[in-house]
PDB file of C-alpha atoms in Angstrom:
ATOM      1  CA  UNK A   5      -5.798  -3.428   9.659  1.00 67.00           C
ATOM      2  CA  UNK A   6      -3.721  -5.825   7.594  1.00 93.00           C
ATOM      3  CA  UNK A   7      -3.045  -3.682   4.477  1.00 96.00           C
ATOM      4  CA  UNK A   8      -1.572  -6.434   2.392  1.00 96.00           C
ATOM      5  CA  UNK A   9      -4.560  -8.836   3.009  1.00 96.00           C
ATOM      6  CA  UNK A  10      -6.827  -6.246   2.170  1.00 97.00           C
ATOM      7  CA  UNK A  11      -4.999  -5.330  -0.683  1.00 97.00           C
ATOM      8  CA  UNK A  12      -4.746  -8.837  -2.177  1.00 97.00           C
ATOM      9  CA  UNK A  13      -7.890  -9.469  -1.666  1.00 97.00           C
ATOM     10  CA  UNK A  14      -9.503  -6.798  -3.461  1.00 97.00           C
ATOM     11  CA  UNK A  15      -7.001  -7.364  -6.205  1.00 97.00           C
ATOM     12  CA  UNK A  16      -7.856 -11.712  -5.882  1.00 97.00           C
ATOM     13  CA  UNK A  17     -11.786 -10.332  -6.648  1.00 97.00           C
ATOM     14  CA  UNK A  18     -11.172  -7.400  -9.138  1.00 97.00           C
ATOM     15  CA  UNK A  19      -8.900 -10.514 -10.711  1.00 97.00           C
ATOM     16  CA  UNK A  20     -11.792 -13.427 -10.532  1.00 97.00           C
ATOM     17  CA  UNK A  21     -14.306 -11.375 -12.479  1.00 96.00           C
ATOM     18  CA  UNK A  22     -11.514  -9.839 -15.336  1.00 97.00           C
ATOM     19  CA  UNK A  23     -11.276 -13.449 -15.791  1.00 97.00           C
ATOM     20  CA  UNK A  24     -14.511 -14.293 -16.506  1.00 96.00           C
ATOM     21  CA  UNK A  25     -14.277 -11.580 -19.165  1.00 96.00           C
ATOM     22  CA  UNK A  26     -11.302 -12.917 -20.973  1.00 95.00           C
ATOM     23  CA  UNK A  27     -12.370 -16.599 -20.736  1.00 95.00           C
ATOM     24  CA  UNK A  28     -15.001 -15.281 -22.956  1.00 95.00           C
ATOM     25  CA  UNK A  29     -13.294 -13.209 -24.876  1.00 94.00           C
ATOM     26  CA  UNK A  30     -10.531 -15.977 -25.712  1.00 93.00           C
ATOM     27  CA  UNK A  31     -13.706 -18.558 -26.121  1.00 93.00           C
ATOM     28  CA  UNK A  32     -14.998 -16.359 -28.966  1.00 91.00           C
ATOM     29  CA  UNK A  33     -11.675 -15.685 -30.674  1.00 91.00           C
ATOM     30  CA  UNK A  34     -11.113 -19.680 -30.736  1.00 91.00           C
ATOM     31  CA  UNK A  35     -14.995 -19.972 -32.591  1.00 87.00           C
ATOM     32  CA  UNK A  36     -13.572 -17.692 -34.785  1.00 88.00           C
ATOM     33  CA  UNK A  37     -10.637 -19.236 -35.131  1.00 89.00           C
ATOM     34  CA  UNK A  38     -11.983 -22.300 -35.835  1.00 87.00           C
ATOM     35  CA  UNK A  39     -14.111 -21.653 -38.702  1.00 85.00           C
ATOM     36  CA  UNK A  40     -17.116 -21.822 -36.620  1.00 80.00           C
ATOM     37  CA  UNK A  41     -18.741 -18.784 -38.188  1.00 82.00           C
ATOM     38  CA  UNK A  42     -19.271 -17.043 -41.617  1.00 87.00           C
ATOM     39  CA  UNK A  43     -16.870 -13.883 -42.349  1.00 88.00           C
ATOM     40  CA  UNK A  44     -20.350 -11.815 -42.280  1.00 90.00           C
ATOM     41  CA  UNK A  45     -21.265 -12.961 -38.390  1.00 89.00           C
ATOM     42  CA  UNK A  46     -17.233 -12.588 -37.868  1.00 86.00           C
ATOM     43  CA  UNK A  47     -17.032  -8.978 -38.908  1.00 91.00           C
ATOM     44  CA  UNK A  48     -20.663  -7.727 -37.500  1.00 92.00           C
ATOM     45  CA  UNK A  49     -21.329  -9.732 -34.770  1.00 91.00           C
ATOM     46  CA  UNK A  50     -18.355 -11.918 -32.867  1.00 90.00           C
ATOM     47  CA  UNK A  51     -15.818  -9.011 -33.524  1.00 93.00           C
ATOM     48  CA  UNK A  52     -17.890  -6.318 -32.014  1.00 95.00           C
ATOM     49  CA  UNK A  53     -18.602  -8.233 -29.488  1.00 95.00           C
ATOM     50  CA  UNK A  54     -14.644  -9.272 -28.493  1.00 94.00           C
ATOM     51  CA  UNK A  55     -13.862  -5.445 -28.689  1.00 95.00           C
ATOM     52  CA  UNK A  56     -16.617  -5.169 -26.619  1.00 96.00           C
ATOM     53  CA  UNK A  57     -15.291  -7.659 -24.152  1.00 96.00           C
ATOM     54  CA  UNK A  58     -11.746  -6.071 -24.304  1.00 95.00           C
ATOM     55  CA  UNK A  59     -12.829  -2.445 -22.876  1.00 96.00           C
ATOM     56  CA  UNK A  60     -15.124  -4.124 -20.304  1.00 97.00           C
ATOM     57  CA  UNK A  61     -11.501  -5.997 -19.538  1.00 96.00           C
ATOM     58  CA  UNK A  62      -9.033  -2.868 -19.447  1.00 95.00           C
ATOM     59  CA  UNK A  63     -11.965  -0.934 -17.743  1.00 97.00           C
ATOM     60  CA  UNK A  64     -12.330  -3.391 -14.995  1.00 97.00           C
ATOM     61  CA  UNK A  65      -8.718  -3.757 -14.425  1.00 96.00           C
ATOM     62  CA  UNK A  66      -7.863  -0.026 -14.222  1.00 97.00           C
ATOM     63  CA  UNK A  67     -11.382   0.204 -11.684  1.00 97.00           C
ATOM     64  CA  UNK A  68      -9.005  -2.792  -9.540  1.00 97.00           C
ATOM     65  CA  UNK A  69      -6.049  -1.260  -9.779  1.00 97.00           C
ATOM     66  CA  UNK A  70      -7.410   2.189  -8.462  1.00 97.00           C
ATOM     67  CA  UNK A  71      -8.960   0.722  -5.713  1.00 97.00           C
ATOM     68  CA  UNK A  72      -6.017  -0.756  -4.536  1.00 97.00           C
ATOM     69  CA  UNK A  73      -4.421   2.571  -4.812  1.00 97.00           C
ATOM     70  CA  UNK A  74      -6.996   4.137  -2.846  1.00 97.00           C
ATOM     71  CA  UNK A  75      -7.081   1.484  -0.136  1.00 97.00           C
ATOM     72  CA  UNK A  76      -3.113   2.019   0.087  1.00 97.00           C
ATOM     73  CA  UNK A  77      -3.328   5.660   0.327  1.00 97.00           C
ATOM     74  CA  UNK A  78      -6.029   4.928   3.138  1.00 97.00           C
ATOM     75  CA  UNK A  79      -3.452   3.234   4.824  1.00 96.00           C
ATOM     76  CA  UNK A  80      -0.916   5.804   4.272  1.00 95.00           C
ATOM     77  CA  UNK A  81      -2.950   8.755   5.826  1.00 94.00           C
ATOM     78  CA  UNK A  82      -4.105   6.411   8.791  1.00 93.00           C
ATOM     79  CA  UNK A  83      -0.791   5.738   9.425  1.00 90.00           C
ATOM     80  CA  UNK A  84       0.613   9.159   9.077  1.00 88.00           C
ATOM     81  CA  UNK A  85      -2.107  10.676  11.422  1.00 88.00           C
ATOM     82  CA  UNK A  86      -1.490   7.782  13.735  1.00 84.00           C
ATOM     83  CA  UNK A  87       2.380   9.084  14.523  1.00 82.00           C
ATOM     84  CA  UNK A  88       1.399  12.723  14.456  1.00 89.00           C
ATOM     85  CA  UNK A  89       1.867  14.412  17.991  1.00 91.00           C
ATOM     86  CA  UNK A  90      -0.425  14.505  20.325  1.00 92.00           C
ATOM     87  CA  UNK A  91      -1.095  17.682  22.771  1.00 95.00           C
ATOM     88  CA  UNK A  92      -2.820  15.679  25.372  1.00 95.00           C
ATOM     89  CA  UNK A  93       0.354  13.652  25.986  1.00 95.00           C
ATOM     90  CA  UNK A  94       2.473  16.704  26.404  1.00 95.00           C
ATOM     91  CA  UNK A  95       3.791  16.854  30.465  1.00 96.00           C
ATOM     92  CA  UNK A  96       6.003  18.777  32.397  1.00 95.00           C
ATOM     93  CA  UNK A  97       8.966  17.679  30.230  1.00 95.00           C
ATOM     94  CA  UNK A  98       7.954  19.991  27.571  1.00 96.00           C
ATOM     95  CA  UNK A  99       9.409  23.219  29.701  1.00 94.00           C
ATOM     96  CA  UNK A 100      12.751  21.897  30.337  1.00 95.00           C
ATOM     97  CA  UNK A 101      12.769  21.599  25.988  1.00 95.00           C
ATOM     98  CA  UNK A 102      11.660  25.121  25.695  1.00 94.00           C
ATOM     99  CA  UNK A 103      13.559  26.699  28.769  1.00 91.00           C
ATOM    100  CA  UNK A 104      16.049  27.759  26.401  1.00 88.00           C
ATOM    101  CA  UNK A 105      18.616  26.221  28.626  1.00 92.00           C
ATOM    102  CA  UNK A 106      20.816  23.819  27.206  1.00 94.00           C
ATOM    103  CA  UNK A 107      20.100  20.456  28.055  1.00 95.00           C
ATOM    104  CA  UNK A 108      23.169  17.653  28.238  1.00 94.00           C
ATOM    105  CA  UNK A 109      22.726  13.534  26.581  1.00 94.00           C
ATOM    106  CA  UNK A 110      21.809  13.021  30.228  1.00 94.00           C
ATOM    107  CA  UNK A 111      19.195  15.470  30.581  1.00 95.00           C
ATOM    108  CA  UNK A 112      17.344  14.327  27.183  1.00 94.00           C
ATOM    109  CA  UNK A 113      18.032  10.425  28.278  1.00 93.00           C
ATOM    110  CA  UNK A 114      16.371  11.034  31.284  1.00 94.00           C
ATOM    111  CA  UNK A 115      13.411  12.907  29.322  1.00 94.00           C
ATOM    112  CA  UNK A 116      13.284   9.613  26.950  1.00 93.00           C
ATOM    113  CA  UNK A 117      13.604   7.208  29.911  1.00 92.00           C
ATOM    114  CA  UNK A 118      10.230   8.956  31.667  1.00 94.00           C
ATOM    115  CA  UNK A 119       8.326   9.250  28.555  1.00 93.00           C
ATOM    116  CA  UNK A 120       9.274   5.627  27.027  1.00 87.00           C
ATOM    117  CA  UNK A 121       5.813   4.865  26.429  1.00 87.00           C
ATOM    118  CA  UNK A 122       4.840   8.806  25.234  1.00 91.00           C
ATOM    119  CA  UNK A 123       5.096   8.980  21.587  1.00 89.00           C
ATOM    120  CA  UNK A 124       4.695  12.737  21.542  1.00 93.00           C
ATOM    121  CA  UNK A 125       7.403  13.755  24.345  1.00 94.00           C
ATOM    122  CA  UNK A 126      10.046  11.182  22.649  1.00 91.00           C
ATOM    123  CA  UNK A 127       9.483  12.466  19.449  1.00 89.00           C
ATOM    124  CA  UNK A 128      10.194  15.910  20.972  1.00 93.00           C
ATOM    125  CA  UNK A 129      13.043  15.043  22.778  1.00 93.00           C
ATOM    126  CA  UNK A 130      14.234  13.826  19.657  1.00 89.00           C
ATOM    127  CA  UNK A 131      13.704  16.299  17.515  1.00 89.00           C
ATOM    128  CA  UNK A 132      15.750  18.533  20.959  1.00 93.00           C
ATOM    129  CA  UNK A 133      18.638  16.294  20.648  1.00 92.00           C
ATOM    130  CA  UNK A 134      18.899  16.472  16.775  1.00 89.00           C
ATOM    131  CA  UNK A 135      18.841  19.942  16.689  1.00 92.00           C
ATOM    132  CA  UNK A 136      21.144  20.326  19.458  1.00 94.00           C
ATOM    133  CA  UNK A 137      23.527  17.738  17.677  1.00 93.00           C
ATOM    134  CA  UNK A 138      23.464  15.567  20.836  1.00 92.00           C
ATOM    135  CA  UNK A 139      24.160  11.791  20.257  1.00 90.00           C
ATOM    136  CA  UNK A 140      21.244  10.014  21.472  1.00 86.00           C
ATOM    137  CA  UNK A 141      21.698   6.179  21.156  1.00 80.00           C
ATOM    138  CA  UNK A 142      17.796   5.195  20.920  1.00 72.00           C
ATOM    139  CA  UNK A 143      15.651   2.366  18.778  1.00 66.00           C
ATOM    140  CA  UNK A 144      11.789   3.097  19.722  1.00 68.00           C
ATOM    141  CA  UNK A 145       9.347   1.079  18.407  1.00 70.00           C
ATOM    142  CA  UNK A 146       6.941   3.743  17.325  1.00 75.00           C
ATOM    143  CA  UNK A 147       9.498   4.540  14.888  1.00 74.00           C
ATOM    144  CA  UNK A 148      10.500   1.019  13.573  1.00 79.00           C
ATOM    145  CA  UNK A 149       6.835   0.560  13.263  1.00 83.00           C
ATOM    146  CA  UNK A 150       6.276   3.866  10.785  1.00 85.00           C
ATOM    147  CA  UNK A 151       9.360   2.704   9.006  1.00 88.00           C
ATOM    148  CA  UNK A 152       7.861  -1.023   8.337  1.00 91.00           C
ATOM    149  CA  UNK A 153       4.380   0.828   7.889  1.00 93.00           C
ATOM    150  CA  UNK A 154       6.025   2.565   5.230  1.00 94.00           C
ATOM    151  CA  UNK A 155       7.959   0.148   3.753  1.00 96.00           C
ATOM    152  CA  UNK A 156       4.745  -2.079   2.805  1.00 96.00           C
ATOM    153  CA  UNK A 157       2.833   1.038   1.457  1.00 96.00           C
ATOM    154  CA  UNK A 158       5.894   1.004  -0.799  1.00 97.00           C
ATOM    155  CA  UNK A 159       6.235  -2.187  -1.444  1.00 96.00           C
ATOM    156  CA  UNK A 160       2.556  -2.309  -2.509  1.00 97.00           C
ATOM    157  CA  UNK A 161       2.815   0.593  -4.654  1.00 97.00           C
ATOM    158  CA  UNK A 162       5.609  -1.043  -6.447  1.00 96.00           C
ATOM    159  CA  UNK A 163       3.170  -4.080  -7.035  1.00 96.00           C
ATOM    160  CA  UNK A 164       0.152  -2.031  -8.030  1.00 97.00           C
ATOM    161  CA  UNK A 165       3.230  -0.876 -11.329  1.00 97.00           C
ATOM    162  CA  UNK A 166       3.616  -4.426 -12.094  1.00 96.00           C
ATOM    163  CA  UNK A 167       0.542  -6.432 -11.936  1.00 97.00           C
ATOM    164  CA  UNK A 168      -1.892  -4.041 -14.291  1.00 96.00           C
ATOM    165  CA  UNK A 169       0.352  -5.849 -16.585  1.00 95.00           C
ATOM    166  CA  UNK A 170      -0.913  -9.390 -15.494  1.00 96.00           C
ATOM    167  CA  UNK A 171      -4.833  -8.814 -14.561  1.00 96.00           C
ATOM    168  CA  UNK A 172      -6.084  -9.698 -17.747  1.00 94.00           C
ATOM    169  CA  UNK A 173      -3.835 -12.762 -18.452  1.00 94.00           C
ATOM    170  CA  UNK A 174      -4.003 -15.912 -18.610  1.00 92.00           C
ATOM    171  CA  UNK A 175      -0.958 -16.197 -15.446  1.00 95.00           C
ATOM    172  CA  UNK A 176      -2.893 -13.333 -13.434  1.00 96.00           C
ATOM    173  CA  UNK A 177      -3.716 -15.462 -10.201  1.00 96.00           C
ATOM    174  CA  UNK A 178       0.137 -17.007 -10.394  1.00 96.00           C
ATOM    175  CA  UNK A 179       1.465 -13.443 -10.460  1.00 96.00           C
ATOM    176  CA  UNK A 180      -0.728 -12.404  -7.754  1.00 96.00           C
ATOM    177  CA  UNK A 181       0.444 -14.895  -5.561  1.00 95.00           C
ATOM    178  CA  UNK A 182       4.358 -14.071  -6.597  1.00 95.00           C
ATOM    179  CA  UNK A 183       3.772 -10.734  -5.829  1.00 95.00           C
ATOM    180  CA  UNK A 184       2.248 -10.970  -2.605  1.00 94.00           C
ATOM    181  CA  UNK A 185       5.125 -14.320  -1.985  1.00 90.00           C
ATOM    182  CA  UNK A 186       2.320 -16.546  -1.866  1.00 81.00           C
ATOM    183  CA  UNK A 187       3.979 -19.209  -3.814  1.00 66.00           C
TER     184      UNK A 187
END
């Protein structure tokens, strides 16, 4: 799942038909504008109509804005379950943890080295080592991969705060791009 692509995408659709709403909107406001109609049709008829088009605008871009929330908060819980433990992967490891005996950096290295590719035994022998204030020196990649997971749930929170400002505007599709470093 590419969470960013998904997100701009929805946002690059949600943003195509906002457009088409304010490209009419700002086509009546130049008639009127322009002289084109009578005050009468102005006030009961083209002004309606623009308010009209203006709640159909901030409706739509709240309804695309949500569901970019929702699909980042999708990602967020898929993630999250993703790095929870996992019984099946506990071993035979998990008794020298709970012995109660205190294990040295060697014993927990050793633990690590076995279960390199065990997500749920490092994570305990971790969590041992922490709580035993033993200085492991360790970069897994589970864990710099929930980081960076995290990070661009962030990131695209912080652009679902910025670009409700931008949907309906005339710059939306240039901001879009700036925000997801398109351009």
């Amino acid at each position: 799942m590419d969470i960013v692509q998904d997100v701009y995408n929805s946002l690059e659709a949600s943003t195509k038909e906002v457009q088409k709403i304010v490209a009419e909107q700002n086509d009546l406001e130049e008639k009127v504008k322009a002289g084109r109609y009578s005050a009468e049709t102005v006030q009961h008829e083209i002004k309606p109509r623009i308010d009209d088009l203006k709640r159909k605008t901030n409706a739509l871009s709240e309804q695309a804005i949500a569901d970019a929330k929702t699909l980042v908060s999708k990602y967020r819980d898929e993630i999250e379950e993703r790095y929870c433990l996992d019984p099946a992967e506990l071993n035979d490891d998990i008794k020298l943890l709970q012995a109660g005996i205190p294990l040295s950096v060697r014993d927990v290295q050793a633990i690590l080295r076995r279960n390199e590719n065990n997500r749920t035994m490092t994570t305990l022998a971790l969590r041992y080592a922490e709580q035993h204030d033993l200085k492991i020196e360790h970069s897994y990649t589970f864990e710099r991969e929930l980081k960076a997971a995290r990070e661009t749930a962030d990131a695209l929170d912080q652009v679902l705060i910025y670009y409700p400002n931008w949907i309906g505007t005339d710059r939306a599709f240039t901001m879009l791009d700036k925000f997801f470093a398109l351009n």
